[in-house]
CSV table of C-alpha atoms in Angstrom, one decimal:
chain,number,residue,atom,x,y,z
W,1,UNK,CA,0.0,-0.1,0.1
W,2,UNK,CA,1.1,3.3,-0.7
W,3,UNK,CA,1.1,6.7,1.3
W,4,UNK,CA,-1.6,9.2,-0.3
W,5,UNK,CA,0.1,12.1,1.1
W,6,UNK,CA,3.4,11.1,-0.1
W,7,UNK,CA,1.5,10.9,-3.7
W,8,UNK,CA,0.1,14.3,-3.7
W,9,UNK,CA,3.2,15.7,-2.3
W,10,UNK,CA,5.5,13.8,-4.9
W,11,UNK,CA,3.7,12.5,-7.8
W,12,UNK,CA,6.6,12.1,-10.2
W,13,UNK,CA,8.6,10.1,-8.0
W,14,UNK,CA,5.9,7.5,-7.7
W,15,UNK,CA,5.6,7.7,-11.5
W,16,UNK,CA,9.2,7.2,-12.2
W,17,UNK,CA,9.1,4.1,-9.7
W,18,UNK,CA,6.3,2.2,-11.2
W,19,UNK,CA,7.5,3.0,-14.8
W,20,UNK,CA,10.5,0.9,-13.9
W,21,UNK,CA,8.0,-1.9,-13.5
W,22,UNK,CA,6.7,-1.2,-16.8
W,23,UNK,CA,3.7,0.6,-15.8
W,24,UNK,CA,2.2,3.6,-17.4
W,25,UNK,CA,1.7,6.8,-15.0
W,26,UNK,CA,-0.7,5.9,-12.4
W,27,UNK,CA,-0.7,9.0,-10.4
W,28,UNK,CA,-3.2,11.1,-12.7
W,29,UNK,CA,-5.7,8.4,-11.8
W,30,UNK,CA,-5.0,8.6,-8.4
W,31,UNK,CA,-5.0,12.2,-7.8
W,32,UNK,CA,-8.3,12.9,-9.6
W,33,UNK,CA,-9.9,9.9,-7.5
W,34,UNK,CA,-8.3,11.8,-4.4
W,35,UNK,CA,-9.4,15.2,-5.4
W,36,UNK,CA,-13.3,14.2,-6.2
W,37,UNK,CA,-13.4,12.5,-3.0
W,38,UNK,CA,-12.0,15.3,-0.7
W,39,UNK,CA,-14.6,17.4,-2.7
W,40,UNK,CA,-17.4,15.4,-1.8
W,41,UNK,CA,-16.1,15.4,2.0
W,42,UNK,CA,-15.9,19.3,1.9
W,43,UNK,CA,-19.1,19.3,0.7
W,44,UNK,CA,-20.8,16.7,3.1
W,45,UNK,CA,-18.9,18.8,6.0
W,46,UNK,CA,-20.3,22.3,4.8
W,47,UNK,CA,-23.9,20.4,4.8
W,48,UNK,CA,-23.2,19.0,8.0
W,49,UNK,CA,-22.7,22.5,9.4
W,50,UNK,CA,-25.7,24.0,7.9
W,51,UNK,CA,-27.5,21.1,9.3
W,52,UNK,CA,-26.5,21.3,12.4
W,53,UNK,CA,-27.2,25.3,12.4
W,54,UNK,CA,-30.6,24.8,11.3
W,55,UNK,CA,-31.5,22.0,13.8
W,56,UNK,CA,-30.5,24.5,16.5
W,57,UNK,CA,-32.8,27.0,15.0
W,58,UNK,CA,-35.3,24.2,15.3
W,59,UNK,CA,-35.1,24.0,18.5
W,60,UNK,CA,-35.0,27.4,19.5
W,61,UNK,CA,-38.6,28.2,17.8
W,62,UNK,CA,-40.2,25.1,19.1
W,63,UNK,CA,-39.0,26.3,22.7
W,64,UNK,CA,-40.9,29.2,21.8
W,65,UNK,CA,-43.8,27.2,20.3
W,66,UNK,CA,-43.2,28.6,17.1
W,67,UNK,CA,-43.7,26.5,13.5
W,68,UNK,CA,-40.7,25.2,12.5
W,69,UNK,CA,-41.9,22.9,9.7
W,70,UNK,CA,-40.4,24.8,6.8
W,71,UNK,CA,-36.6,24.6,8.5
W,72,UNK,CA,-37.6,21.0,9.1
W,73,UNK,CA,-38.3,20.4,5.7
W,74,UNK,CA,-35.2,22.0,5.0
W,75,UNK,CA,-33.1,19.8,7.1
W,76,UNK,CA,-34.6,16.7,5.9
W,77,UNK,CA,-33.8,17.8,2.2
W,78,UNK,CA,-30.2,18.2,3.5
W,79,UNK,CA,-30.1,14.7,5.0
W,80,UNK,CA,-31.1,13.4,1.7
W,81,UNK,CA,-28.5,15.4,-0.2
W,82,UNK,CA,-25.8,14.4,2.3
W,83,UNK,CA,-27.0,10.3,2.0
W,84,UNK,CA,-26.1,10.6,-1.5
W,85,UNK,CA,-22.7,12.3,-1.1
W,86,UNK,CA,-22.0,10.0,1.2
W,87,UNK,CA,-22.6,7.0,-1.1
W,88,UNK,CA,-20.9,8.4,-3.7
W,89,UNK,CA,-17.5,9.2,-1.3
W,90,UNK,CA,-17.7,5.4,-0.2
W,91,UNK,CA,-18.0,4.3,-3.8
W,92,UNK,CA,-14.8,6.8,-4.9
W,93,UNK,CA,-12.8,5.7,-1.7
W,94,UNK,CA,-13.1,2.1,-2.4
W,95,UNK,CA,-12.2,2.9,-6.0
W,96,UNK,CA,-9.2,5.1,-4.9
W,97,UNK,CA,-8.5,2.0,-2.1
W,98,UNK,CA,-8.6,-0.7,-4.9
W,99,UNK,CA,-6.0,1.3,-7.5
W,100,UNK,CA,-3.6,1.6,-4.7
W,101,UNK,CA,-3.6,-2.0,-3.6
W,102,UNK,CA,-3.1,-3.2,-6.9
W,103,UNK,CA,-0.2,-1.2,-7.4
W,104,UNK,CA,3.5,-2.7,-6.7
W,105,UNK,CA,6.3,-1.7,-4.3
W,106,UNK,CA,8.6,1.4,-5.3
W,107,UNK,CA,12.0,-0.3,-5.7
W,108,UNK,CA,15.5,1.3,-4.3
W,109,UNK,CA,17.4,3.3,-6.3
W,110,UNK,CA,20.2,0.9,-6.6
W,111,UNK,CA,18.2,-2.0,-8.3
W,112,UNK,CA,19.3,-2.4,-11.5
W,113,UNK,CA,16.8,-2.1,-14.6
W,114,UNK,CA,16.0,-4.9,-16.8
W,115,UNK,CA,13.1,-6.7,-18.4
W,116,UNK,CA,13.4,-10.0,-16.6
W,117,UNK,CA,16.1,-12.5,-15.1
W,118,UNK,CA,18.3,-12.0,-17.9
W,119,UNK,CA,19.5,-8.8,-16.2
W,120,UNK,CA,19.7,-9.9,-12.7
W,121,UNK,CA,23.3,-9.3,-11.7
W,122,UNK,CA,25.4,-11.6,-10.0
W,123,UNK,CA,26.8,-9.9,-6.7
W,124,UNK,CA,28.9,-13.0,-5.4
W,125,UNK,CA,29.7,-16.7,-5.8
W,126,UNK,CA,30.6,-19.7,-3.6
W,127,UNK,CA,31.6,-23.1,-4.3
W,128,UNK,CA,32.9,-24.8,-7.5
W,129,UNK,CA,30.0,-26.3,-9.7
W,130,UNK,CA,30.3,-29.7,-10.7
W,131,UNK,CA,30.5,-30.2,-14.6
W,132,UNK,CA,28.3,-32.7,-16.7
W,133,UNK,CA,29.6,-36.2,-17.4
W,134,UNK,CA,28.4,-39.7,-18.8
W,135,UNK,CA,27.2,-40.5,-15.1
W,136,UNK,CA,25.7,-37.1,-14.3
W,137,UNK,CA,22.1,-37.5,-13.4
W,138,UNK,CA,19.0,-35.5,-12.3
W,139,UNK,CA,16.8,-36.3,-9.4
W,140,UNK,CA,14.1,-37.9,-10.9
W,141,UNK,CA,16.6,-40.5,-12.1
W,142,UNK,CA,18.2,-40.6,-8.8
W,143,UNK,CA,14.8,-40.8,-6.9
W,144,UNK,CA,14.0,-43.6,-9.6
W,145,UNK,CA,16.8,-45.8,-8.7
W,146,UNK,CA,16.6,-45.3,-5.3
W,147,UNK,CA,13.2,-46.3,-5.1
W,148,UNK,CA,12.0,-43.6,-2.9
W,149,UNK,CA,10.5,-41.1,-5.1
W,150,UNK,CA,6.8,-42.2,-6.9
W,151,UNK,CA,5.1,-39.6,-9.1
W,152,UNK,CA,2.7,-42.2,-10.3
W,153,UNK,CA,1.0,-42.8,-7.3
W,154,UNK,CA,0.6,-39.4,-6.2
W,155,UNK,CA,-1.2,-38.4,-9.5
W,156,UNK,CA,-3.6,-41.0,-9.1
W,157,UNK,CA,-4.7,-39.6,-5.6
W,158,UNK,CA,-3.8,-35.9,-6.5
W,159,UNK,CA,-2.6,-35.1,-9.7
W,160,UNK,CA,0.4,-33.4,-11.3
W,161,UNK,CA,2.8,-31.7,-9.2
W,162,UNK,CA,2.6,-34.1,-6.4
W,163,UNK,CA,5.2,-36.7,-5.0
W,164,UNK,CA,5.6,-39.5,-2.5
W,165,UNK,CA,8.8,-39.7,-1.1
W,166,UNK,CA,9.7,-42.6,1.1
W,167,UNK,CA,12.1,-44.1,3.1
W,168,UNK,CA,15.4,-42.6,3.1
W,169,UNK,CA,14.4,-39.2,1.0
W,170,UNK,CA,11.4,-39.0,3.1
W,171,UNK,CA,13.7,-38.8,6.2
W,172,UNK,CA,16.2,-36.8,4.5
W,173,UNK,CA,13.6,-34.0,3.5
W,174,UNK,CA,12.4,-34.0,7.4
W,175,UNK,CA,16.3,-33.8,8.4
W,176,UNK,CA,16.7,-30.6,5.9
W,177,UNK,CA,14.0,-28.9,7.7
W,178,UNK,CA,15.1,-29.8,11.4
W,179,UNK,CA,18.4,-28.7,10.2
W,180,UNK,CA,17.8,-25.3,8.9
W,181,UNK,CA,15.4,-24.5,11.8
W,182,UNK,CA,17.5,-25.1,14.2
W,183,UNK,CA,20.3,-23.3,12.3
W,184,UNK,CA,18.1,-20.3,12.3
W,185,UNK,CA,17.2,-20.5,15.9
W,186,UNK,CA,20.6,-21.4,17.6
W,187,UNK,CA,22.8,-19.6,15.5
W,188,UNK,CA,21.0,-16.5,13.6
W,189,UNK,CA,18.7,-15.5,16.7
W,190,UNK,CA,15.4,-16.3,15.0
W,191,UNK,CA,12.3,-17.0,17.3
W,192,UNK,CA,10.5,-20.4,16.3
W,193,UNK,CA,7.0,-20.1,15.3
W,194,UNK,CA,4.4,-23.3,14.6
W,195,UNK,CA,1.6,-20.7,12.9
W,196,UNK,CA,-1.7,-21.6,11.3
W,197,UNK,CA,-1.8,-22.7,7.8
W,198,UNK,CA,-5.5,-21.3,7.1
W,199,UNK,CA,-5.5,-17.7,7.0
W,200,UNK,CA,-8.3,-15.2,6.3
W,201,UNK,CA,-8.5,-12.6,3.5
W,202,UNK,CA,-7.2,-9.7,5.5
W,203,UNK,CA,-4.1,-12.2,6.5
W,204,UNK,CA,-3.1,-12.5,2.7
W,205,UNK,CA,-4.4,-8.7,1.6
W,206,UNK,CA,-1.9,-7.4,4.3
W,207,UNK,CA,1.5,-9.6,2.9
W,208,UNK,CA,0.4,-8.5,-0.7
W,209,UNK,CA,-1.0,-12.3,-2.0
W,210,UNK,CA,-4.5,-10.4,-2.5
W,211,UNK,CA,-6.1,-9.1,-4.4
W,212,UNK,CA,-3.5,-9.6,-7.5
W,213,UNK,CA,-2.2,-13.1,-6.9
W,214,UNK,CA,-5.4,-14.5,-5.7
W,215,UNK,CA,-5.5,-17.3,-8.9
W,216,UNK,CA,-2.3,-18.6,-7.7
W,217,UNK,CA,-3.2,-19.7,-4.2
W,218,UNK,CA,-5.6,-22.3,-2.9
W,219,UNK,CA,-9.0,-21.4,-1.2
W,220,UNK,CA,-11.1,-23.5,1.3
W,221,UNK,CA,-14.8,-24.0,0.2
W,222,UNK,CA,-15.6,-21.9,3.7
W,223,UNK,CA,-13.0,-18.8,2.6
W,224,UNK,CA,-9.8,-19.1,4.3
W,225,UNK,CA,-6.8,-19.7,2.3
W,226,UNK,CA,-3.9,-22.1,2.7
W,227,UNK,CA,-0.6,-20.3,3.0
W,228,UNK,CA,1.5,-19.8,0.1
W,229,UNK,CA,4.8,-19.5,2.3
W,230,UNK,CA,5.0,-19.1,6.4
W,231,UNK,CA,5.4,-15.4,5.2
W,232,UNK,CA,2.0,-14.8,5.3
W,233,UNK,CA,1.3,-15.9,9.3
W,234,UNK,CA,4.5,-14.6,10.4
W,235,UNK,CA,4.2,-11.0,9.2
W,236,UNK,CA,1.3,-10.6,10.1
W,237,UNK,CA,1.8,-11.7,13.7
W,238,UNK,CA,2.1,-7.6,14.3
W,239,UNK,CA,-0.8,-6.7,12.3
W,240,UNK,CA,-3.1,-4.2,13.7
W,241,UNK,CA,-0.3,-3.5,16.6
W,242,UNK,CA,1.7,-0.4,17.8
W,243,UNK,CA,4.5,-1.9,18.8
W,244,UNK,CA,7.1,-0.9,21.3
W,245,UNK,CA,10.3,0.7,19.7
W,246,UNK,CA,13.0,-1.0,21.8
W,247,UNK,CA,11.0,-4.7,20.9
W,248,UNK,CA,12.7,-4.1,17.7
W,249,UNK,CA,14.1,-5.9,15.4
W,250,UNK,CA,11.7,-9.0,16.0
W,251,UNK,CA,12.9,-12.2,14.0
W,252,UNK,CA,10.5,-15.2,13.6
W,253,UNK,CA,10.9,-18.5,11.9
W,254,UNK,CA,8.8,-21.2,10.8
W,255,UNK,CA,8.8,-24.7,9.0
W,256,UNK,CA,5.7,-25.2,7.5
W,257,UNK,CA,4.1,-26.7,4.2
W,258,UNK,CA,3.2,-24.3,1.8
W,259,UNK,CA,0.7,-24.3,-0.9
W,260,UNK,CA,0.6,-22.7,-4.6
W,261,UNK,CA,-1.3,-23.4,-7.7
W,262,UNK,CA,1.4,-22.1,-9.7
W,263,UNK,CA,-0.9,-20.9,-12.3
W,264,UNK,CA,1.7,-18.8,-14.0
W,265,UNK,CA,4.2,-21.5,-14.1
W,266,UNK,CA,2.1,-23.9,-16.6
W,267,UNK,CA,4.3,-26.2,-18.6
W,268,UNK,CA,7.5,-25.2,-17.1
W,269,UNK,CA,9.3,-27.5,-14.5
W,270,UNK,CA,6.8,-30.4,-15.4
W,271,UNK,CA,9.9,-32.8,-14.2
W,272,UNK,CA,10.5,-34.0,-10.8
W,273,UNK,CA,9.8,-31.7,-7.3
W,274,UNK,CA,11.3,-28.5,-8.7
W,275,UNK,CA,7.9,-26.7,-8.6
W,276,UNK,CA,5.3,-28.1,-6.9
W,277,UNK,CA,1.6,-27.6,-5.7
W,278,UNK,CA,2.9,-28.6,-2.0
W,279,UNK,CA,6.0,-28.2,-0.9
W,280,UNK,CA,7.9,-27.5,2.7
W,281,UNK,CA,10.0,-24.5,3.3
W,282,UNK,CA,11.9,-22.8,6.2
W,283,UNK,CA,10.8,-19.2,6.2
W,284,UNK,CA,12.7,-16.1,8.1
W,285,UNK,CA,10.6,-12.6,8.6
W,286,UNK,CA,11.9,-9.9,10.2
W,287,UNK,CA,10.5,-6.6,11.5
W,288,UNK,CA,12.6,-3.6,12.6
W,289,UNK,CA,13.0,-0.1,12.6
W,290,UNK,CA,13.0,1.5,9.4
W,291,UNK,CA,16.8,2.8,9.9
W,292,UNK,CA,17.9,-0.8,10.1
W,293,UNK,CA,16.0,-2.5,7.2
W,294,UNK,CA,18.9,-2.2,4.5
W,295,UNK,CA,21.5,-3.6,7.1
W,296,UNK,CA,18.8,-6.6,8.3
W,297,UNK,CA,18.5,-7.3,4.3
W,298,UNK,CA,21.9,-8.2,4.1
W,299,UNK,CA,21.9,-10.4,7.3
W,300,UNK,CA,18.7,-12.1,6.4
W,301,UNK,CA,20.7,-12.9,3.0
W,302,UNK,CA,23.3,-14.2,4.6
W,303,UNK,CA,21.7,-16.3,7.2
W,304,UNK,CA,20.4,-18.3,3.8
W,305,UNK,CA,23.7,-18.4,2.4
W,306,UNK,CA,24.9,-20.1,5.4
W,307,UNK,CA,22.6,-22.8,5.1
W,308,UNK,CA,24.0,-23.6,1.7
W,309,UNK,CA,27.2,-23.5,3.1
W,310,UNK,CA,26.8,-25.8,5.9
W,311,UNK,CA,25.4,-28.4,3.2
W,312,UNK,CA,28.4,-28.3,0.8
W,313,UNK,CA,26.4,-26.7,-1.8
W,314,UNK,CA,27.8,-24.2,-4.7
W,315,UNK,CA,25.3,-21.1,-5.2
W,316,UNK,CA,25.5,-17.9,-6.2
W,317,UNK,CA,23.6,-14.5,-5.2
W,318,UNK,CA,22.1,-12.6,-7.4
W,319,UNK,CA,20.1,-9.2,-7.2
W,320,UNK,CA,17.0,-8.9,-9.1
W,321,UNK,CA,16.5,-6.6,-12.1
W,322,UNK,CA,13.3,-4.0,-11.8
W,323,UNK,CA,11.8,-6.6,-14.2
W,324,UNK,CA,11.9,-9.5,-12.0
W,325,UNK,CA,11.6,-8.1,-8.8
W,326,UNK,CA,8.4,-9.2,-6.3
W,327,UNK,CA,5.2,-7.1,-6.2
W,328,UNK,CA,5.8,-6.4,-2.7
W,329,UNK,CA,9.5,-5.9,-2.8
W,330,UNK,CA,11.7,-3.0,-2.7
W,331,UNK,CA,14.7,-5.1,-3.5
W,332,UNK,CA,15.5,-8.7,-3.6
W,333,UNK,CA,18.4,-11.1,-3.6
W,334,UNK,CA,17.9,-14.7,-4.9
W,335,UNK,CA,20.1,-17.7,-3.9
W,336,UNK,CA,20.6,-19.8,-6.6
W,337,UNK,CA,22.1,-23.4,-5.8
W,338,UNK,CA,23.7,-25.5,-8.7
W,339,UNK,CA,21.8,-28.3,-10.0
W,340,UNK,CA,24.5,-31.0,-12.1
W,341,UNK,CA,21.5,-32.6,-13.5
W,342,UNK,CA,20.7,-29.5,-15.2
W,343,UNK,CA,24.2,-27.8,-15.4
W,344,UNK,CA,22.7,-24.8,-14.4
W,345,UNK,CA,21.8,-22.2,-11.3
W,346,UNK,CA,18.1,-22.8,-9.8
W,347,UNK,CA,16.6,-20.4,-7.3
W,348,UNK,CA,16.5,-22.0,-3.7
W,349,UNK,CA,15.9,-19.0,-1.6
W,350,UNK,CA,14.4,-15.3,-2.1
W,351,UNK,CA,15.3,-12.5,0.8
W,352,UNK,CA,13.0,-9.5,0.0
W,353,UNK,CA,12.8,-6.4,1.7
W,354,UNK,CA,9.6,-4.5,1.8
W,355,UNK,CA,10.3,-1.7,3.3
W,356,UNK,CA,6.7,-0.1,4.8
W,357,UNK,CA,4.8,-1.9,1.8
W,358,UNK,CA,3.4,-4.7,4.0
W,359,UNK,CA,3.3,-2.3,7.4
W,360,UNK,CA,0.8,0.3,6.0
W,361,UNK,CA,-1.9,-2.8,4.5
W,362,UNK,CA,-1.3,-4.3,7.8
W,363,UNK,CA,-1.4,-1.3,10.1
W,364,UNK,CA,2.0,-2.3,11.8
W,365,UNK,CA,3.7,0.3,13.8
W,366,UNK,CA,5.8,1.3,16.3
W,367,UNK,CA,6.4,4.0,18.9
W,368,UNK,CA,9.6,5.2,20.4
W,369,UNK,CA,9.9,5.6,24.0
W,370,UNK,CA,8.6,8.9,25.4
W,371,UNK,CA,7.2,9.7,21.9
W,372,UNK,CA,3.5,10.3,20.8
W,373,UNK,CA,3.9,10.0,17.0
W,374,UNK,CA,3.7,6.5,15.9
W,375,UNK,CA,5.6,4.9,12.8
W,376,UNK,CA,5.5,2.2,10.3
W,377,UNK,CA,7.6,-0.7,11.1
W,378,UNK,CA,9.8,-1.9,8.2
W,379,UNK,CA,9.2,-5.9,7.0
W,380,UNK,CA,11.6,-8.2,5.5
W,381,UNK,CA,11.3,-12.3,4.4
W,382,UNK,CA,13.3,-14.7,3.0
W,383,UNK,CA,13.2,-18.3,2.4
W,384,UNK,CA,15.8,-20.2,4.7
W,385,UNK,CA,15.4,-22.2,2.3
W,386,UNK,CA,13.2,-24.5,-0.1
W,387,UNK,CA,13.2,-27.7,1.3
W,388,UNK,CA,12.3,-29.5,-1.6
W,389,UNK,CA,15.0,-27.7,-3.7
W,390,UNK,CA,17.5,-28.2,-1.1
W,391,UNK,CA,16.3,-32.1,-1.6
W,392,UNK,CA,17.3,-31.8,-5.1
W,393,UNK,CA,20.7,-30.0,-4.8
W,394,UNK,CA,21.6,-32.7,-2.0
W,395,UNK,CA,20.4,-35.6,-4.1
W,396,UNK,CA,22.3,-34.2,-7.3
W,397,UNK,CA,25.6,-32.9,-5.9
W,398,UNK,CA,26.1,-36.1,-3.4
W,399,UNK,CA,25.0,-38.7,-6.1
W,400,UNK,CA,27.3,-41.7,-6.0
W,401,UNK,CA,26.7,-43.2,-9.6
W,402,UNK,CA,28.8,-46.6,-8.5
W,403,UNK,CA,25.8,-47.7,-6.8
W,404,UNK,CA,22.7,-44.9,-7.3
W,405,UNK,CA,23.4,-43.8,-3.9
W,406,UNK,CA,23.5,-40.5,-2.3
W,407,UNK,CA,25.8,-39.2,0.6
W,408,UNK,CA,24.5,-37.4,3.5
W,409,UNK,CA,25.9,-33.9,4.0
W,410,UNK,CA,28.0,-34.0,7.7
W,411,UNK,CA,25.3,-31.4,8.9
W,412,UNK,CA,22.5,-33.8,8.0
W,413,UNK,CA,24.2,-36.9,9.8
W,414,UNK,CA,22.4,-36.2,13.0
W,415,UNK,CA,19.3,-35.8,11.9
W,416,UNK,CA,19.5,-39.3,10.3
W,417,UNK,CA,20.3,-41.3,12.7
W,418,UNK,CA,24.0,-41.4,11.7
W,419,UNK,CA,23.3,-42.9,8.2
W,420,UNK,CA,26.2,-42.0,6.2
W,421,UNK,CA,24.6,-43.1,2.6
W,422,UNK,CA,20.9,-43.5,1.3
W,423,UNK,CA,21.3,-46.3,-1.1
W,424,UNK,CA,18.8,-48.1,-3.3
W,425,UNK,CA,16.5,-50.4,-1.9
W,426,UNK,CA,17.3,-53.4,-3.8
W,427,UNK,CA,20.9,-53.5,-1.9
W,428,UNK,CA,19.3,-52.4,1.7
W,429,UNK,CA,19.3,-55.3,3.9
């Protein structure tokens, strides 16, 4: 959501920002709606004052036993006129709010310009990618060799973009989530939350999923939404609140299933578990003072990078260009992990600074000690990281072509009961 007063004050700034996202000038329509609404509000105030004055006259005349019928008829006419104006004002106000709610965040000045992901810029790289050879296999082939990845049965039950994992791979998926969660809690200072997986419209609106991305979500028959990411419930913890400034920053993390229709990805990544309707993710959310959000953004990205380093995976950190930056973000870093089976880097984490964009939608503020005025907090979110994609990366990078097994990274062994290697079911006793 955007500050209407700021748009009035500097419309060129906002149009310039939206132009970087490929949008035509938006402020003329916004300011016209705002002008019309304010004119109606002014007229309503004038009519209210006039009605109050007439009502006082009626009272005075009646107290003197006089005839106030003509004034009473005049007040009735004013009331009818006011009711019509109030309806017009409400209609224009709703149109204005809908317009503002549909507009993306204004990006930071240092976000590079570009039309799509091809214009994203590499910030740094970690590790040496494994190059393809005759024995390189992707995660689907590895899963089938192991006998622990079943798409056919899942499709019978649920349709496409679902999978059954079993035995070693199911345990590794769980181990990855526990490892990530423990690392963020014990090393990075995040507070663990187990949030609801169903949320109301207000929560989805607050973090920017509604109204723009409604078609990408799953909705229940009673009107709740399955969370597309734990960002939604974690960020909304501070909705409709005035926090103590001394209580910032707040850092939350959660390990949850996530649900997305992925309507915009039809025909893409249909093989394997890169893009699923249901997946697991460890999420990080920070609620911070406005002066600290850029610093927190770098910190959060470093926390996600630390997960991949501990797993011994090669990755690169990218800053997204203007055409690839998400709706609610001011600036985003993507971590892309190397997948030998695809011979390319693929996104595994996205860390975004949303500034006060979500806070305005959620009405999340803070007040400094001994100060009367409030300010909007800044919110940040990041994957810490996507568990399904981490599983893919581990399978492909730790695959042993000699027997088709997958070595277990050292950091996961305590979560795997000391198992050194996942081997095909046929070789297991």
